[in-house]
Short mmCIF file of C-alpha atoms in Angstrom, two decimals:
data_model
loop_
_atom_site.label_atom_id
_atom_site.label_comp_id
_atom_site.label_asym_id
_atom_site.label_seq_id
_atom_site.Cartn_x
_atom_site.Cartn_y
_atom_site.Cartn_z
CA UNK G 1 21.92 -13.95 -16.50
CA UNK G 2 18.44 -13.13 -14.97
CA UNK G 3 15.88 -15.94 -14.89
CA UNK G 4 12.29 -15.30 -16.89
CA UNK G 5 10.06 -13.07 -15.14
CA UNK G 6 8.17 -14.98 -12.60
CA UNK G 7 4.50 -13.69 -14.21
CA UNK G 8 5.71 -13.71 -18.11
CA UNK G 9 3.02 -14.66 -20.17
CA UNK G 10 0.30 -13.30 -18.07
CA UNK G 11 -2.33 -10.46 -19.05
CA UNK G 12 -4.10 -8.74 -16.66
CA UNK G 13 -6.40 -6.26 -18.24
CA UNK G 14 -6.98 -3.41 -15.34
CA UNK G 15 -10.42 -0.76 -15.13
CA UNK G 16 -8.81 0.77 -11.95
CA UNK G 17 -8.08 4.44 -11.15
CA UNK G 18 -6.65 5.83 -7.60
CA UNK G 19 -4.81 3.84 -5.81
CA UNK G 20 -5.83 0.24 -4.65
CA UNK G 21 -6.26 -1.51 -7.91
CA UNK G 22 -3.17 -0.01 -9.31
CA UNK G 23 -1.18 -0.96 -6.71
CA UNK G 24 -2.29 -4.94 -6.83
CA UNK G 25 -1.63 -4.47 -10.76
CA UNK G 26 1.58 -2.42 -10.66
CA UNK G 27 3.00 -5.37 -8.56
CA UNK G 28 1.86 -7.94 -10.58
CA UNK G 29 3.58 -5.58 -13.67
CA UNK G 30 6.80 -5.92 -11.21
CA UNK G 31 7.04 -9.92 -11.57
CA UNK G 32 6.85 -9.75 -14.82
CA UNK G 33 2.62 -9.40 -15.92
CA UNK G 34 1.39 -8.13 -19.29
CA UNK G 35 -0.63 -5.21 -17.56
CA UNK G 36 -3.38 -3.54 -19.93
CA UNK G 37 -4.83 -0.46 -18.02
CA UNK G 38 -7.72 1.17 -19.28
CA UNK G 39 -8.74 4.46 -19.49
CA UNK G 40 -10.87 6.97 -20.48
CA UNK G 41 -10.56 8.38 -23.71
CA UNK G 42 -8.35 11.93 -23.39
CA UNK G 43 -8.44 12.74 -19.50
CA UNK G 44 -7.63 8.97 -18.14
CA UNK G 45 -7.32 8.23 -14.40
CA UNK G 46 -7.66 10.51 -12.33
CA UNK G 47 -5.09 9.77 -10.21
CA UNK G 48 -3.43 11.73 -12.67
CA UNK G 49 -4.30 14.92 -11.75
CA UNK G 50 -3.57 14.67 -7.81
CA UNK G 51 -0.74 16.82 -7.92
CA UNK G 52 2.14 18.08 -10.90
CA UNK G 53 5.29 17.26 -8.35
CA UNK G 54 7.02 14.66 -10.28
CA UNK G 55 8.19 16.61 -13.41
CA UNK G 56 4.76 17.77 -13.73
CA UNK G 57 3.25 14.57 -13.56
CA UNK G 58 1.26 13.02 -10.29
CA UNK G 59 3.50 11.65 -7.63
CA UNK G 60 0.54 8.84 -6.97
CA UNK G 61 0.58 7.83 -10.69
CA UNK G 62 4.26 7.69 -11.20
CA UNK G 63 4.53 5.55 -7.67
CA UNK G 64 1.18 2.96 -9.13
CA UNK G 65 1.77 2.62 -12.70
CA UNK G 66 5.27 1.98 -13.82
CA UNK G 67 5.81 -1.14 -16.90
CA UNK G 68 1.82 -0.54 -17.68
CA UNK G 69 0.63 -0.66 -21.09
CA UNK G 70 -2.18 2.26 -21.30
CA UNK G 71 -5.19 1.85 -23.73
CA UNK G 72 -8.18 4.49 -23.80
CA UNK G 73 -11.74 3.60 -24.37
CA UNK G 74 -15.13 4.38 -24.03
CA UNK G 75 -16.66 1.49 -22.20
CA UNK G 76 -20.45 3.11 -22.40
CA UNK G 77 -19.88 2.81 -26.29
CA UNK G 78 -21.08 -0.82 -27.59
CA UNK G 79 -17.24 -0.45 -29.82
CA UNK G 80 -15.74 0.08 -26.56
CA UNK G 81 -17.09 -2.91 -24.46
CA UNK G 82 -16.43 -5.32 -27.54
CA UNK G 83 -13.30 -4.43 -27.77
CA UNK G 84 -12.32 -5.20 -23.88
CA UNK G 85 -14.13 -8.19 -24.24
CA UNK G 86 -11.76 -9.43 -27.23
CA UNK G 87 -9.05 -8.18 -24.37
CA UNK G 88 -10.51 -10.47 -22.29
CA UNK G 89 -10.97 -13.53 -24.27
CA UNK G 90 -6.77 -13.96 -23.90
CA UNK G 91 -6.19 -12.75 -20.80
CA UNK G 92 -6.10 -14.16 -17.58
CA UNK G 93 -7.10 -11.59 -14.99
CA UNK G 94 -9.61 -8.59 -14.50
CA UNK G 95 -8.97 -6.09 -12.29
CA UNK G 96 -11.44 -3.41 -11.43
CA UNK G 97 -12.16 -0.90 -8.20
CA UNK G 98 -14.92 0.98 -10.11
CA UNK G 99 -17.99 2.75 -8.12
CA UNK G 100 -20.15 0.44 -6.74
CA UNK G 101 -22.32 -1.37 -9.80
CA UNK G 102 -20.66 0.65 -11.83
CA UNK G 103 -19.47 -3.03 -14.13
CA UNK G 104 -22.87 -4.68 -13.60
CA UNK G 105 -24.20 -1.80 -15.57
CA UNK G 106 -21.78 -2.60 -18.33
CA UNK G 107 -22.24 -6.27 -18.29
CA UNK G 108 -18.88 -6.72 -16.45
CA UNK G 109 -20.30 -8.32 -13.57
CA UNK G 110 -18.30 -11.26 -12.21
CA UNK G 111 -21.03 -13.39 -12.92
CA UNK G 112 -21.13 -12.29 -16.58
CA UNK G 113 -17.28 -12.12 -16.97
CA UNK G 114 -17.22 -15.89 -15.45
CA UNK G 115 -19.72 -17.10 -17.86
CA UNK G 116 -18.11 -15.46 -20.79
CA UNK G 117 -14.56 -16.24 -19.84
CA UNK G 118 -14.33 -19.27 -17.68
CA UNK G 119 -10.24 -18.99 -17.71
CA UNK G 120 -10.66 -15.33 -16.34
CA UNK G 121 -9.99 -14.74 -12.85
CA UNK G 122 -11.62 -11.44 -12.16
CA UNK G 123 -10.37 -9.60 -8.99
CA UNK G 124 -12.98 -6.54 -7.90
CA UNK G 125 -11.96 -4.49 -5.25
CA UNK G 126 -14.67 -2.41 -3.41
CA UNK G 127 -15.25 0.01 -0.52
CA UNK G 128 -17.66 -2.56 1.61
CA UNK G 129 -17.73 -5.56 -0.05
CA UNK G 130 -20.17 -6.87 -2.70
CA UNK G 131 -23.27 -7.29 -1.00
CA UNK G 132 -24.60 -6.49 2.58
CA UNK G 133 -25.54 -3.53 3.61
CA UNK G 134 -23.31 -0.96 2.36
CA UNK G 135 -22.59 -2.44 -0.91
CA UNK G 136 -23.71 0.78 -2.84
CA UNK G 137 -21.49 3.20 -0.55
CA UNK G 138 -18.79 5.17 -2.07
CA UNK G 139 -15.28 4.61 -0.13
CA UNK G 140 -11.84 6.35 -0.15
CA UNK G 141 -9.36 5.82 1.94
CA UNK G 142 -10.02 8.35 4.91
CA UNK G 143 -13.45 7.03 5.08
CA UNK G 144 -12.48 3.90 5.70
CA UNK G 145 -9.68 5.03 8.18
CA UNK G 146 -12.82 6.36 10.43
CA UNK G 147 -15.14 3.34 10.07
CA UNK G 148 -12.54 0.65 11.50
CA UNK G 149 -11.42 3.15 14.59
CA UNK G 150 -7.96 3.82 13.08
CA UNK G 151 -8.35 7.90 13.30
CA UNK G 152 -9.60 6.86 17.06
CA UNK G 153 -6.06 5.33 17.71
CA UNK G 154 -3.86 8.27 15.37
CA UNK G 155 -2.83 11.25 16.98
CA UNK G 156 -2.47 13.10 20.42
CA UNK G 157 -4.20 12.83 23.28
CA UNK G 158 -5.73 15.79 22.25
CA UNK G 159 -6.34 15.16 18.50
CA UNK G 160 -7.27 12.64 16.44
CA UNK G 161 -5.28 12.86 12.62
CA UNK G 162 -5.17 10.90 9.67
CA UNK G 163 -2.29 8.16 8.91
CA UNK G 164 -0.24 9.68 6.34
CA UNK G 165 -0.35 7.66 4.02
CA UNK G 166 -2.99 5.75 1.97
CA UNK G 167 -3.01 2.48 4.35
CA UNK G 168 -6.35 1.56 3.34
CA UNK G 169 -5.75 1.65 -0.10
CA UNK G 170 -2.54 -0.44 0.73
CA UNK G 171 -3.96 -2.64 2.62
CA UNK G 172 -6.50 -3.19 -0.01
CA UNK G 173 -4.05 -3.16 -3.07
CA UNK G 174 -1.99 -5.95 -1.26
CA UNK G 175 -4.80 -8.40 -0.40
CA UNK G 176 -5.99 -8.02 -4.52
CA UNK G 177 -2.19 -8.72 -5.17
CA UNK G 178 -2.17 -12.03 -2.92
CA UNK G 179 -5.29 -13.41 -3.57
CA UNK G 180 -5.15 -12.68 -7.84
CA UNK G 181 -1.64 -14.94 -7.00
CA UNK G 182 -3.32 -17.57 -5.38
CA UNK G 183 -5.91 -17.31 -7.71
CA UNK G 184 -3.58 -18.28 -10.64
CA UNK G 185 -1.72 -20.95 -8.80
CA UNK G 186 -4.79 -22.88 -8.14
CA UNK G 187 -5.97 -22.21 -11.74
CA UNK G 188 -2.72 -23.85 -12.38
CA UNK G 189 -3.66 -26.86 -10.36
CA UNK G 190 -6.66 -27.31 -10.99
CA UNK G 191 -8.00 -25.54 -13.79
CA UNK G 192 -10.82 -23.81 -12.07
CA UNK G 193 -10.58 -20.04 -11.86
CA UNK G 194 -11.78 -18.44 -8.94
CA UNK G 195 -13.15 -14.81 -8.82
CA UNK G 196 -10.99 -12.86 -6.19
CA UNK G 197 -12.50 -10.10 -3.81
CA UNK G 198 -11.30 -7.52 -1.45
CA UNK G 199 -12.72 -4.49 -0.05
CA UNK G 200 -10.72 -1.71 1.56
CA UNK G 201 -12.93 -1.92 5.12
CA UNK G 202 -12.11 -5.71 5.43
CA UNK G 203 -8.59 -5.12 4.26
CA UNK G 204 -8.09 -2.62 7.19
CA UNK G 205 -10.31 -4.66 9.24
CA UNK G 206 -7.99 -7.59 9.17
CA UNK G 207 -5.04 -4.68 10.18
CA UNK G 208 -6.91 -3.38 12.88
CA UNK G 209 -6.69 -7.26 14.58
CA UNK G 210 -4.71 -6.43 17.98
CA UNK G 211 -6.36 -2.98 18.70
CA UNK G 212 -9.76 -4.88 18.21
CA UNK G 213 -8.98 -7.76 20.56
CA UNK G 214 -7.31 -5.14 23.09
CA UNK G 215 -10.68 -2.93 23.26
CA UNK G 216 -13.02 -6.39 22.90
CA UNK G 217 -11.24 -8.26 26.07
CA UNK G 218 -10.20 -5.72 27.86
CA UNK G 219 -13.22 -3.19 28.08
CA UNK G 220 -11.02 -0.08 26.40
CA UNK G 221 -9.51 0.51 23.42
CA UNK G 222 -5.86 1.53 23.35
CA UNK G 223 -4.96 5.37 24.43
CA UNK G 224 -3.37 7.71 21.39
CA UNK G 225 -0.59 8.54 22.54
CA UNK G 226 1.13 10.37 19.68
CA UNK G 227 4.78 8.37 19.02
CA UNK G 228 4.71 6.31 22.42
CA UNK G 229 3.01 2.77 22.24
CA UNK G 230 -0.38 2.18 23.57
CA UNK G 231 0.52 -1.23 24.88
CA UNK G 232 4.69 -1.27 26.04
CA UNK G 233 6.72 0.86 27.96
CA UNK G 234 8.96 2.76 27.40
CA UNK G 235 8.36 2.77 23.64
CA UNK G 236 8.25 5.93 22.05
CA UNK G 237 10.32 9.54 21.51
CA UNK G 238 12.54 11.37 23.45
CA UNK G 239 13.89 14.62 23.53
CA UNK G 240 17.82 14.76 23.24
CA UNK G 241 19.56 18.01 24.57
CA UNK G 242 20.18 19.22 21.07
CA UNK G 243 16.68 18.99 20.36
CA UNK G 244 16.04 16.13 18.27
CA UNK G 245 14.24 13.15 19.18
CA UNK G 246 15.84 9.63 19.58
CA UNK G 247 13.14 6.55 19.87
CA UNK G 248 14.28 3.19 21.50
CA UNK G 249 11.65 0.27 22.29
CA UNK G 250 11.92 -2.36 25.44
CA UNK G 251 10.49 -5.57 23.91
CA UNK G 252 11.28 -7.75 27.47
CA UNK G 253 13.03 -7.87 30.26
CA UNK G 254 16.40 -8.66 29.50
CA UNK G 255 16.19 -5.17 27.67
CA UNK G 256 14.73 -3.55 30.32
CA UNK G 257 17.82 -4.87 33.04
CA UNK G 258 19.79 -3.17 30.16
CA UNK G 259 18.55 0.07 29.81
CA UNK G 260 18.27 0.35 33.64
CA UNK G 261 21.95 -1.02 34.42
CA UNK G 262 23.77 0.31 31.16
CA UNK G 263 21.81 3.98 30.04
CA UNK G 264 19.68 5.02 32.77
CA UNK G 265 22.35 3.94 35.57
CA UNK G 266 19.61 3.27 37.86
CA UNK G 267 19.93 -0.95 38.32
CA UNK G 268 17.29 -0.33 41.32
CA UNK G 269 14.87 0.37 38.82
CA UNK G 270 14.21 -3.68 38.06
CA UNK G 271 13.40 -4.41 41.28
CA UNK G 272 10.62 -1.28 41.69
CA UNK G 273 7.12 -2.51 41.78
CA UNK G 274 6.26 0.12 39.31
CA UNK G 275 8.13 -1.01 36.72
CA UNK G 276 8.64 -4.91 37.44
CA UNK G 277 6.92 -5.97 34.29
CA UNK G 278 5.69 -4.81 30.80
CA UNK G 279 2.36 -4.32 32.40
CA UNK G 280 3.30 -1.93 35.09
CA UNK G 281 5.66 -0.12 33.38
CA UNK G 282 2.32 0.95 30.64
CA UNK G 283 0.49 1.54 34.29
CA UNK G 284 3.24 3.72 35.60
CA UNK G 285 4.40 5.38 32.17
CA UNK G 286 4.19 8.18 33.24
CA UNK G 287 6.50 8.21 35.70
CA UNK G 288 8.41 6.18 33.58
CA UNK G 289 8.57 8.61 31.12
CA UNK G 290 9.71 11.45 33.70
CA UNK G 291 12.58 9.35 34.39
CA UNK G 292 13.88 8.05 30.84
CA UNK G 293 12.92 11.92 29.65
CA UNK G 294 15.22 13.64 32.49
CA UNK G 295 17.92 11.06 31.26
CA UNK G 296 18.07 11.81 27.51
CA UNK G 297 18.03 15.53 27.84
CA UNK G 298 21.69 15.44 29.30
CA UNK G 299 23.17 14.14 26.29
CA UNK G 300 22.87 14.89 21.96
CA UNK G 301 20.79 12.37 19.92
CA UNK G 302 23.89 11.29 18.40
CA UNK G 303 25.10 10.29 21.94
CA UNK G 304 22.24 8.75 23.10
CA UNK G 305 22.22 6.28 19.91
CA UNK G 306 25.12 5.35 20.35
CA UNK G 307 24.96 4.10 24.14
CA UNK G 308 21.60 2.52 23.20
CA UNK G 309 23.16 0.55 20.66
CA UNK G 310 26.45 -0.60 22.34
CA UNK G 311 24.07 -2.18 25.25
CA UNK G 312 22.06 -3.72 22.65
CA UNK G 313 18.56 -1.74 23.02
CA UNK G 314 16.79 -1.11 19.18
CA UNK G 315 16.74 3.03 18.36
CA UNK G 316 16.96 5.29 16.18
CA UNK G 317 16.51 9.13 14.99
CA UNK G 318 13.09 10.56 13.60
CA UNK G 319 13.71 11.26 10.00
CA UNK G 320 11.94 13.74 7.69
CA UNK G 321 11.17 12.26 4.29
CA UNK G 322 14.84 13.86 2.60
CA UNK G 323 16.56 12.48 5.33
CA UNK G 324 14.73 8.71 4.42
CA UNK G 325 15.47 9.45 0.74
CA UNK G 326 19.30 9.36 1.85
CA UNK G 327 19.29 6.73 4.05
CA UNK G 328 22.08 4.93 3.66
CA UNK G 329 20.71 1.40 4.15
CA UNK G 330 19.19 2.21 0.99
CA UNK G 331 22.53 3.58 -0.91
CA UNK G 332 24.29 0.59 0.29
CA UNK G 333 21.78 -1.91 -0.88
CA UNK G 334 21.60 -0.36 -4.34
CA UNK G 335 17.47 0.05 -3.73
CA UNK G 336 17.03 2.90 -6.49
CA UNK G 337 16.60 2.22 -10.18
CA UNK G 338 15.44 5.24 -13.17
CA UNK G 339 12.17 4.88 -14.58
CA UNK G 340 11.19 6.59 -17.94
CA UNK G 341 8.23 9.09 -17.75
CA UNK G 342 6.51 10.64 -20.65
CA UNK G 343 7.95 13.53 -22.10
CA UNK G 344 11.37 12.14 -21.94
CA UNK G 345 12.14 12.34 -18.55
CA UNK G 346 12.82 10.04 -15.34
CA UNK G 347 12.14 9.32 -11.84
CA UNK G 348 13.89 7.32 -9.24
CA UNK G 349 12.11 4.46 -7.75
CA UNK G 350 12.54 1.95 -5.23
CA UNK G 351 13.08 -1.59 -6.19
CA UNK G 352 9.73 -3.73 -5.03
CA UNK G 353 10.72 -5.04 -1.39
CA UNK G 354 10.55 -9.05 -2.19
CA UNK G 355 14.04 -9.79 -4.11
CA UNK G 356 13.50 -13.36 -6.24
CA UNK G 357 17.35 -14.62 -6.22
CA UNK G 358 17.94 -14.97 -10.07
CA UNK G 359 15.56 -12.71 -11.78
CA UNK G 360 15.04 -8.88 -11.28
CA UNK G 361 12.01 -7.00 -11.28
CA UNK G 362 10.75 -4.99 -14.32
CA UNK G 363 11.07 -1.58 -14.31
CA UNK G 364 9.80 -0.18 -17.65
CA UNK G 365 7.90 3.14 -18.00
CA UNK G 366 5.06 4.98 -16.74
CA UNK G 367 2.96 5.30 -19.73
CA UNK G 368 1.22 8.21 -21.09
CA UNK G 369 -2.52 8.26 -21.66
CA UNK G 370 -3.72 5.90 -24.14
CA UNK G 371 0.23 5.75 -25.27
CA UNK G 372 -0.98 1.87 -26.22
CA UNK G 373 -4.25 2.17 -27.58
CA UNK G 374 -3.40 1.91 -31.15
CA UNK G 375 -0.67 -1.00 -30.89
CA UNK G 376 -3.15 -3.22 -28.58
CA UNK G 377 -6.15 -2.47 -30.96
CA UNK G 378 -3.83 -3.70 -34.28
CA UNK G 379 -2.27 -6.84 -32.09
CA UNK G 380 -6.15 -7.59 -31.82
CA UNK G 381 -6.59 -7.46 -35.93
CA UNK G 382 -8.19 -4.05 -36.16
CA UNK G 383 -6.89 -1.95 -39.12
CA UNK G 384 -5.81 1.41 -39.07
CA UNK G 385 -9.38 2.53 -41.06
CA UNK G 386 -10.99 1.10 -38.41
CA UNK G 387 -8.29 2.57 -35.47
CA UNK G 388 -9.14 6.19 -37.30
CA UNK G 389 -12.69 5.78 -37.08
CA UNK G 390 -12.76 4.54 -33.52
CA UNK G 391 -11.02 7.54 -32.24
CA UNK G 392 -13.11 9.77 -34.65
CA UNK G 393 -16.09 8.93 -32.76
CA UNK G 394 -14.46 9.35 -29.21
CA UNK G 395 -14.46 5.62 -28.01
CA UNK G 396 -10.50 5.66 -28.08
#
């Protein structure tokens, strides 16, 4: 029998759209969280409008929002904020990636929220931070890729691209997640509530760590090199004679006697100066490369694999996203679960990567838009005169 949910018995009421603040919330909905997300009235997120793929709904959405409870309102009607503030009054954590000032202007301020609701831990997540000075910037996700240098390391030496996918967002989403969790365990001990904030730049900051102290101490930052490392050799792709591409990594040089003595079949190759450590071989890679590349095109991908792995060297093939969706690490570990959607229909999904031995994760539906409204507004005492009216004059 599966243990309570970890999170049972908490509310987090959620003002987030895109992708950051769902993702904190839809993993705090995972464990087991009471999740209110709120919308506007009729069109809600936006998110849900990126793209029709997933049985006409938005592939982001379906990914962020799973076991969510969905409840429209107008927030720049008085009826609107009154009503998230009764929300509030029994829940124990705000969530909110708004524009900047965007909840000062509706008295939902931190300050505010902490005077009015001292057991409250509100979480905001922004594009620069709070304060200093680019507080009142506007930030997605590719912005922020630019401004900490990660475009700079992405791409070919000729071109510069994008990571593909939302890793500032991510990065961002996961830091909320954390510190709303350490948040509630020190509420727990000691009955003070902290406010909890992350910004996307400081989240990929904080991810851009070894790059930064490569560039800082050593006077350039690492080379883009497309799928080969910046900073170990040889790490990286290879063409196979079929065509495909195999990638193997030497982490040391117990792996590098390996792949000398046991795939390249060159054992003099450990005692060149050009190669003798991790630090020459990035010097010399591309001679390196000549001879590793001149190797693998005599043999199939399939081939190479499998002399990598019987002399103990880490590879594998470069898989297209169908080829990941039928990977059979995931078959075998029974990672896949259905997840309702609204109109009737459902979605695979991934089980969240942290298994809690004894309990498993919720999995409940992706809700429509304000599919909620009217049971939340009647659990808070509001009658169904005063439900009709509300929705009459467009704050629900």
């Amino acid at each position: 029998m599966s243990m309570r949910h970890p999170l049972a018995g908490i509310t987090v009421v959620s003002l987030e759209q895109a992708v950051a603040a769902p993702y904190a919330t839809r993993q705090l909905a995972d464990l087991g969280a009471r999740v209110i997300k709120v919308e506007r009235p009729g069109e809600g997120d936006f998110a849900r409008r990126y793209d029709t793929t997933v049985h006409g709904h938005s592939s982001y959405f379906v990914w962020l929002n799973r076991s969510k409870e969905s409840l429209t309102l107008d927030l720049k009607d008085r009826r609107g904020r009154d009503v998230l503030h009764e929300l509030l009054a029994g829940a124990d954590v705000f969530v909110q990636n708004l524009a900047p000032g965007a909840t000062d202007r509706l008295g939902l301020g931190t300050d505010e929220l902490t005077r009015r609701h001292p057991r409250l831990v509100p979480c905001t997540i922004s594009g620069y931070g709070t304060t200093g000075p680019w507080a009142d910037r506007k930030s997605y996700d590719l912005l922020v890729q630019c401004q900490t240098g990660l475009v700079s390391l992405t791409g070919t030496p000729e071109e510069t691209a994008r990571t593909g996918i939302s890793v500032a967002d991510i990065a961002a989403g996961m830091y909320a997640y954390s510190g709303v969790l350490t948040a509630l365990y020190t509420r727990a001990t000691t009955g003070t509530a902290h406010p909890v904030e992350v910004s996307l730049f400081e989240a990929l900051a904080e991810w851009m760590g070894q790059p930064a102290y490569y560039t800082r101490y050593g006077g350039t930052q690492p080379p883009r090199l497309g799928t080969q490392h910046a900073t170990i050799a040889p790490y990286g792709t290879y063409r196979a004679a079929d065509g495909k591409e195999v990638l193997f990594s030497i982490q040391n040089e117990r792996e590098w006697a390996a792949l000398c003595a046991g795939f390249l079949g060159r054992p003099d190759l450990t005692a060149d100066p050009r190669f003798a450590t991790g630090s020459d071989r990035v010097a010399h890679r591309a001679e390196l490369n000549e001879v590793v590349a001149e190797r693998c095109a005599r043999s199939d991908a399939a081939d190479l694999l499998e002399e990598l792995q019987a002399i103990g060297i880490a590879c594998a093939g470069v898989n297209d996203i169908a080829a990941f969706l039928d990977h059979p690490v995931l078959a075998g570990r029974d990672r896949w679960r259905e997840v309702a959607l609204p109109g009737g229909v459902t979605v695979e999904a991934l089980l969240p990567p942290a298994d809690l031995a004894g309990t498993a994760p919720r999995m409940d539906p992706v809700p429509a838009v304000g599919e909620h409204t009217d049971a939340i507004l009647a659990e808070l005492g509001r009658s169904g005169e005063d439900i009709a009216a509300l929705r009459a004059d467009g704050v629900i």
